[in-house]
mmCIF file with all atom_site columns, C-alpha atoms in Angstrom:
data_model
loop_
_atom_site.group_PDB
_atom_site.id
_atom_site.type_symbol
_atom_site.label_atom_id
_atom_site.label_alt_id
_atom_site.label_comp_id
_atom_site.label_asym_id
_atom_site.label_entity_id
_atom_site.label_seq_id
_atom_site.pdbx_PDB_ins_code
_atom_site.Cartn_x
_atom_site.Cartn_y
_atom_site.Cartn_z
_atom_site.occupancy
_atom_site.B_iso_or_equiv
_atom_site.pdbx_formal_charge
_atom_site.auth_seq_id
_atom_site.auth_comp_id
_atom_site.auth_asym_id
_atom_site.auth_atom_id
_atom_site.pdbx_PDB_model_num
ATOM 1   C CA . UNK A 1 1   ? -75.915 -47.549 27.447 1.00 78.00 ? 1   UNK A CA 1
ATOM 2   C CA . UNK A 1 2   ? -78.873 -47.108 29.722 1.00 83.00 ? 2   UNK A CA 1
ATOM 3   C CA . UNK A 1 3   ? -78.510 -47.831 33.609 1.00 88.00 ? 3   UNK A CA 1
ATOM 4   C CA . UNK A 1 4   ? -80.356 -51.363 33.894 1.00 93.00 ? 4   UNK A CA 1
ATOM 5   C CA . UNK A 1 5   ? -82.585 -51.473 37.135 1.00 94.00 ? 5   UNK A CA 1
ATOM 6   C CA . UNK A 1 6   ? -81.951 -54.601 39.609 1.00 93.00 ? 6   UNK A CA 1
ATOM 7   C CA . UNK A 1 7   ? -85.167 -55.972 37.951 1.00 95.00 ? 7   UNK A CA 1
ATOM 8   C CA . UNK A 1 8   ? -84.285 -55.750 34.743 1.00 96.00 ? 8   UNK A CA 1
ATOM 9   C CA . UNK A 1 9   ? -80.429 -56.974 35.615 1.00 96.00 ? 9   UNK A CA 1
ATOM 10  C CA . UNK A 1 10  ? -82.182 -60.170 36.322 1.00 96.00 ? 10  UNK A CA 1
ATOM 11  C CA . UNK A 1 11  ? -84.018 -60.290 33.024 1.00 97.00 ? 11  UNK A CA 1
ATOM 12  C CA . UNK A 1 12  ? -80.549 -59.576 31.717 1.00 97.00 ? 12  UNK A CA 1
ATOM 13  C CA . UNK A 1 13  ? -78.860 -62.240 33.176 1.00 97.00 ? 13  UNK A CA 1
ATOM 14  C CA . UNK A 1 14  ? -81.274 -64.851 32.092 1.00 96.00 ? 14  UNK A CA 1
ATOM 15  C CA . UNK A 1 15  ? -80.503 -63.457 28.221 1.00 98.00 ? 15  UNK A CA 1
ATOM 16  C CA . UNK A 1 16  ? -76.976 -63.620 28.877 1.00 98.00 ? 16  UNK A CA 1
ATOM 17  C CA . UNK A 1 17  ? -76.896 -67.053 30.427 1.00 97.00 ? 17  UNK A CA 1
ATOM 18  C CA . UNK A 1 18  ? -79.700 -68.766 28.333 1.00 97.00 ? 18  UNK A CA 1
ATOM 19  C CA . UNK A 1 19  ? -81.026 -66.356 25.846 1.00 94.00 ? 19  UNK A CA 1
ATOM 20  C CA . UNK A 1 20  ? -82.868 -65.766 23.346 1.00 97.00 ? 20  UNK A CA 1
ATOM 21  C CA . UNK A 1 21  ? -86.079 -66.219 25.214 1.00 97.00 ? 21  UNK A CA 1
ATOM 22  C CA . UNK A 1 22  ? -89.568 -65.958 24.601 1.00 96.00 ? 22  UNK A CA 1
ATOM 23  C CA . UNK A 1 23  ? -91.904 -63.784 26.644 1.00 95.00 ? 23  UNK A CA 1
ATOM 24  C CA . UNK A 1 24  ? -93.515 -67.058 28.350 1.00 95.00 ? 24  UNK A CA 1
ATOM 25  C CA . UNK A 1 25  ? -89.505 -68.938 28.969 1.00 95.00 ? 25  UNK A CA 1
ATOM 26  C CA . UNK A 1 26  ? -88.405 -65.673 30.896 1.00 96.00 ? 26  UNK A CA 1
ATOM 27  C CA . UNK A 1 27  ? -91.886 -65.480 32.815 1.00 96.00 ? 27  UNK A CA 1
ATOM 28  C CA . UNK A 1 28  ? -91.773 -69.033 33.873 1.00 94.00 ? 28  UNK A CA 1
ATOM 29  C CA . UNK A 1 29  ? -88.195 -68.461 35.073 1.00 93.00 ? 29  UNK A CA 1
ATOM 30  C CA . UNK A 1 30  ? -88.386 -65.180 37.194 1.00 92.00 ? 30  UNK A CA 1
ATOM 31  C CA . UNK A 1 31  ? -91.896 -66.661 38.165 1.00 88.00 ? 31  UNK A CA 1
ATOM 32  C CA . UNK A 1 32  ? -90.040 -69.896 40.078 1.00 82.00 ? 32  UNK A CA 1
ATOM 33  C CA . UNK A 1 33  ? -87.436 -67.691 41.378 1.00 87.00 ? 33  UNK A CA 1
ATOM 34  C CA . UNK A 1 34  ? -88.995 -64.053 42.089 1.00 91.00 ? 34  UNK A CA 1
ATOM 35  C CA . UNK A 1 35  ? -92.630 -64.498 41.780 1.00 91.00 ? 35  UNK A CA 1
ATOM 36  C CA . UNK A 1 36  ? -92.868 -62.270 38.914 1.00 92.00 ? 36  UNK A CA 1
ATOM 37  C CA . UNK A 1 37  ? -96.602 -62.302 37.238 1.00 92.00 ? 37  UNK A CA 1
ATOM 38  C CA . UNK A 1 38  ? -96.375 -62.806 32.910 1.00 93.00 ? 38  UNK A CA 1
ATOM 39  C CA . UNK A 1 39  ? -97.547 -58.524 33.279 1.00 95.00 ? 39  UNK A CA 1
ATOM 40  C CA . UNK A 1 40  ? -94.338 -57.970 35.529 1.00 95.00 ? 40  UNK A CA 1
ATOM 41  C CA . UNK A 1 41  ? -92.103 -59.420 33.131 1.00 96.00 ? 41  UNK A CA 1
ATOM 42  C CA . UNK A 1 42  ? -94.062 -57.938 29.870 1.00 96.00 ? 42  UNK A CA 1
ATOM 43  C CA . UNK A 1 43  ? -93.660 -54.334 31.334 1.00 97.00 ? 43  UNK A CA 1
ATOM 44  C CA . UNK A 1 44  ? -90.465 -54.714 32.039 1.00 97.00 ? 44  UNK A CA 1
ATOM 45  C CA . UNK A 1 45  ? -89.091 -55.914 28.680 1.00 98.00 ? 45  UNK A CA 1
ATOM 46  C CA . UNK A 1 46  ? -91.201 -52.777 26.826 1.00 97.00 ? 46  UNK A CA 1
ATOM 47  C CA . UNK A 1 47  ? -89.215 -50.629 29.353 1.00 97.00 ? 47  UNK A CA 1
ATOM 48  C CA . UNK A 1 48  ? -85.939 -52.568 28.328 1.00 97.00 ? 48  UNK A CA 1
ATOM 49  C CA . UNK A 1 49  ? -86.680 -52.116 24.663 1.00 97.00 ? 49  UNK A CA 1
ATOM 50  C CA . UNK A 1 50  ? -87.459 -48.578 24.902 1.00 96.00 ? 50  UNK A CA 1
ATOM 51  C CA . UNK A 1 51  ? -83.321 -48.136 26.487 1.00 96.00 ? 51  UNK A CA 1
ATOM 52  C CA . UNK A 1 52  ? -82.711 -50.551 23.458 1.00 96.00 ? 52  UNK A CA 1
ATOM 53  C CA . UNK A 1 53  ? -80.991 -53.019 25.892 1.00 97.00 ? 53  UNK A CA 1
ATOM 54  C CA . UNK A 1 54  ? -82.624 -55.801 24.160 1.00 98.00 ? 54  UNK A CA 1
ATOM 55  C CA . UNK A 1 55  ? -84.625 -56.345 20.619 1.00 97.00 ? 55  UNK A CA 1
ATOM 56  C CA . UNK A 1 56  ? -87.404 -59.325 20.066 1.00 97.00 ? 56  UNK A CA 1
ATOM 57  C CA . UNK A 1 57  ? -87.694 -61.060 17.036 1.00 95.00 ? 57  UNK A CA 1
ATOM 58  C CA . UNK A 1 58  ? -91.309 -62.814 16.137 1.00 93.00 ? 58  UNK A CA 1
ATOM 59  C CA . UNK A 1 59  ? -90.812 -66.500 16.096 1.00 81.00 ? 59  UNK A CA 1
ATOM 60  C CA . UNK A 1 60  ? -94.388 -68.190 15.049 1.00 84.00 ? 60  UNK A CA 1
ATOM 61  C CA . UNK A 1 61  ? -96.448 -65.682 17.303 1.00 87.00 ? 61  UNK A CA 1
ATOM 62  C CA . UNK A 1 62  ? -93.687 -65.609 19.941 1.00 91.00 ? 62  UNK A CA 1
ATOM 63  C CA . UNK A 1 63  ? -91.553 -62.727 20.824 1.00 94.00 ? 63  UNK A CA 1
ATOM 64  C CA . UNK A 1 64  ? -88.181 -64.089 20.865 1.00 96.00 ? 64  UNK A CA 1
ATOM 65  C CA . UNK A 1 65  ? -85.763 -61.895 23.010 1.00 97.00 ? 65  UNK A CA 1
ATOM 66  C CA . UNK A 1 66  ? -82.320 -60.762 22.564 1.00 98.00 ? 66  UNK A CA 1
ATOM 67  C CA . UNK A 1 67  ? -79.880 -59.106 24.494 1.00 97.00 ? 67  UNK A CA 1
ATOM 68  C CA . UNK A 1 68  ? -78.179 -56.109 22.971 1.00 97.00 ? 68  UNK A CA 1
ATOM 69  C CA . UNK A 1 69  ? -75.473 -55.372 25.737 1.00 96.00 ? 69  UNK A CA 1
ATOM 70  C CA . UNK A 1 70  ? -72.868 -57.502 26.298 1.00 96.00 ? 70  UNK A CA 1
ATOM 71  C CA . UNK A 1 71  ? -72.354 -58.655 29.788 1.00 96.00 ? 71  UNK A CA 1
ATOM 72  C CA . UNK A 1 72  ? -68.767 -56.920 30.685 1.00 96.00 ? 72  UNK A CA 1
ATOM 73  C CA . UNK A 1 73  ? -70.301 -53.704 28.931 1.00 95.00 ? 73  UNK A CA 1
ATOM 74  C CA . UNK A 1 74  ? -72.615 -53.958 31.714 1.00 95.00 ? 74  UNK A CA 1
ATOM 75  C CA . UNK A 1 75  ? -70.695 -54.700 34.672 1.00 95.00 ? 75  UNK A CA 1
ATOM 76  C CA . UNK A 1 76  ? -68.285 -52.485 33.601 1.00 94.00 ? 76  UNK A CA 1
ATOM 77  C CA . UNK A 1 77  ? -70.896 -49.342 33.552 1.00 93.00 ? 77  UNK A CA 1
ATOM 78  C CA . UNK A 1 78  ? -72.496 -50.515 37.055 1.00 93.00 ? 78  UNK A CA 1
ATOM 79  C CA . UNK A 1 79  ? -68.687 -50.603 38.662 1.00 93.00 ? 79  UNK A CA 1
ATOM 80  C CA . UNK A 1 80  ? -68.253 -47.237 37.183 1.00 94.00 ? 80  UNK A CA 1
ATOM 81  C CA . UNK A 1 81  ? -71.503 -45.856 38.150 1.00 92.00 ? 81  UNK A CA 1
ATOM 82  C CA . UNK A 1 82  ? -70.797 -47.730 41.781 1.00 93.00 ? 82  UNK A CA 1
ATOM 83  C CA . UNK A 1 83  ? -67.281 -45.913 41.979 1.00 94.00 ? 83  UNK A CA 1
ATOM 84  C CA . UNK A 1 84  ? -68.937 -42.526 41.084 1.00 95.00 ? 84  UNK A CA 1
ATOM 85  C CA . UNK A 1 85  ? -71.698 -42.949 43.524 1.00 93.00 ? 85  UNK A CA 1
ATOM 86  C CA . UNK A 1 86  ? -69.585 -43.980 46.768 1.00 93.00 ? 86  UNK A CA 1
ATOM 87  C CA . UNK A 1 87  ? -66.142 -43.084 45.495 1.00 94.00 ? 87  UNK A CA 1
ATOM 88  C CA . UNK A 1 88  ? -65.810 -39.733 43.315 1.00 94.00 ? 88  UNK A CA 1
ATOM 89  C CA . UNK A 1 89  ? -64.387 -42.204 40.887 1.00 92.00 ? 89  UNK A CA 1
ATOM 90  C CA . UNK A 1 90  ? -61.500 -43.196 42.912 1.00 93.00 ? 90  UNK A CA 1
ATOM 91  C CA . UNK A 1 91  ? -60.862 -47.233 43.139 1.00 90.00 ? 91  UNK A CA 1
ATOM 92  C CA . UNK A 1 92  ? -58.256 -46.696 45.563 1.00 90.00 ? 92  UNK A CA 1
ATOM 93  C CA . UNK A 1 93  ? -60.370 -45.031 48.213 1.00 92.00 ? 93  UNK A CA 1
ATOM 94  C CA . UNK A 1 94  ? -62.553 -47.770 47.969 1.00 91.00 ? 94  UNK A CA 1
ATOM 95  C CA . UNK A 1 95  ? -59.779 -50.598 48.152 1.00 88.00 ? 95  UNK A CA 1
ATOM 96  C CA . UNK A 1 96  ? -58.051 -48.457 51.049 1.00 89.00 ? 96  UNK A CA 1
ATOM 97  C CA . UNK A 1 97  ? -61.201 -48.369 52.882 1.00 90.00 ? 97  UNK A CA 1
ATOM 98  C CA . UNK A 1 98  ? -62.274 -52.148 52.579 1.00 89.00 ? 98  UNK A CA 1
ATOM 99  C CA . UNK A 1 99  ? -58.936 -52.682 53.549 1.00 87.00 ? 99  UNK A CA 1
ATOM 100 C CA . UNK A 1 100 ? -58.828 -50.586 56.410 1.00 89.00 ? 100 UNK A CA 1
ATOM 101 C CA . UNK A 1 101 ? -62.404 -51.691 57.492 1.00 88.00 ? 101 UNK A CA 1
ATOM 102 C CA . UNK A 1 102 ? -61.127 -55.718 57.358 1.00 87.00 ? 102 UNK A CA 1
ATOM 103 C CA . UNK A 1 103 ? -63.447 -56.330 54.559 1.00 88.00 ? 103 UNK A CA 1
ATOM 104 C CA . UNK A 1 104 ? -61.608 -58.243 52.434 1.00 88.00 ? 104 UNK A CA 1
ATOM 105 C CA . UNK A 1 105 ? -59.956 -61.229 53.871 1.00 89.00 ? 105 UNK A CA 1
ATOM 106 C CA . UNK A 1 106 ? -56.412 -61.808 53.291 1.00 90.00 ? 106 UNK A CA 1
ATOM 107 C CA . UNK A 1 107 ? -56.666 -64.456 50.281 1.00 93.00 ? 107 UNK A CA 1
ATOM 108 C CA . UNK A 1 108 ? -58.433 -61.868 48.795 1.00 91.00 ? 108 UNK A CA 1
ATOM 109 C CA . UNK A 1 109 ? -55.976 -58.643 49.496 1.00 90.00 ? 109 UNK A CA 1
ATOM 110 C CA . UNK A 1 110 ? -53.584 -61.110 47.551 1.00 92.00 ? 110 UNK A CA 1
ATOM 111 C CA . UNK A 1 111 ? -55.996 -61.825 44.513 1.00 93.00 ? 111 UNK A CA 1
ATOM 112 C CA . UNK A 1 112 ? -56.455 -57.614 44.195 1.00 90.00 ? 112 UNK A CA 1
ATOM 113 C CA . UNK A 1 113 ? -52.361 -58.003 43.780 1.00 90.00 ? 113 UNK A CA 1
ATOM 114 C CA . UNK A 1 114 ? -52.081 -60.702 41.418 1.00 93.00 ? 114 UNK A CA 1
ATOM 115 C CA . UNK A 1 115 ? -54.747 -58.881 39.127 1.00 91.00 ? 115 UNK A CA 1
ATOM 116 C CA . UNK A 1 116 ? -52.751 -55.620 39.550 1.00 89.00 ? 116 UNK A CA 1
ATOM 117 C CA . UNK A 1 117 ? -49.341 -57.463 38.706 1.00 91.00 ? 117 UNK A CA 1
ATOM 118 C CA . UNK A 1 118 ? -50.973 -58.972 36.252 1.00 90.00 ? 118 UNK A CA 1
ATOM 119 C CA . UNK A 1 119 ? -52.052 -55.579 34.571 1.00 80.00 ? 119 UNK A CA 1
ATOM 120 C CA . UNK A 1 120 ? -48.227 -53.962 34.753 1.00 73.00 ? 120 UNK A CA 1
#
């Protein structure tokens, strides 16, 4: 899967939460929200269909759009790439050093355990 930019994470999350969408239902969104011009949006979903993250289907002269990654796919290749980036790969540095730092508050420390008991 290609890496989705933040701009194109938001057109994302719009398919994922309300999709399909035509070209006009995602401008008017991201337009309320972001600002984002109906040329914005258009050149953004020809550079998401070129990394075939989404497909359109004509619906009476309307593009209707579809996502073609599933959300967790998604997440889980941006937590990846995020590990890689800051981390070599290694969760546990990261944990250690949130931990360390007092970044995550204690409620928290014992949600990372219940998911990790959880997992055994």
């Amino acid at each position: 899967m290609a890496k989705l930019s933040d701009a194109e994470w938001k057109i994302m999350e719009l398919l994922w939460d309300k999709g399909p969408l035509t070209t006009m239902e995602i401008t008017r969104e991201l337009e309320d929200s972001i600002g984002w011009s109906k040329s914005t949006v258009i050149t953004l979903l020809k550079r998401m269909e070129a990394k075939a993250t989404i497909h359109f289907e004509t619906d009476n002269k309307s593009k209707l759009y579809f996502h073609d990654v599933e959300k967790k796919d998604a997440e889980l290749q941006e937590t990846k790439s995020f590990l890689d980036k800051f981390y070599s790969g290694n969760l546990g540095l990261m944990v250690s050093n949130l931990i360390s730092n007092e970044a995550l508050s204690q409620e928290e420390i014992d949600e990372l355990n219940r998911i990790i008991n959880k997992g055994k």
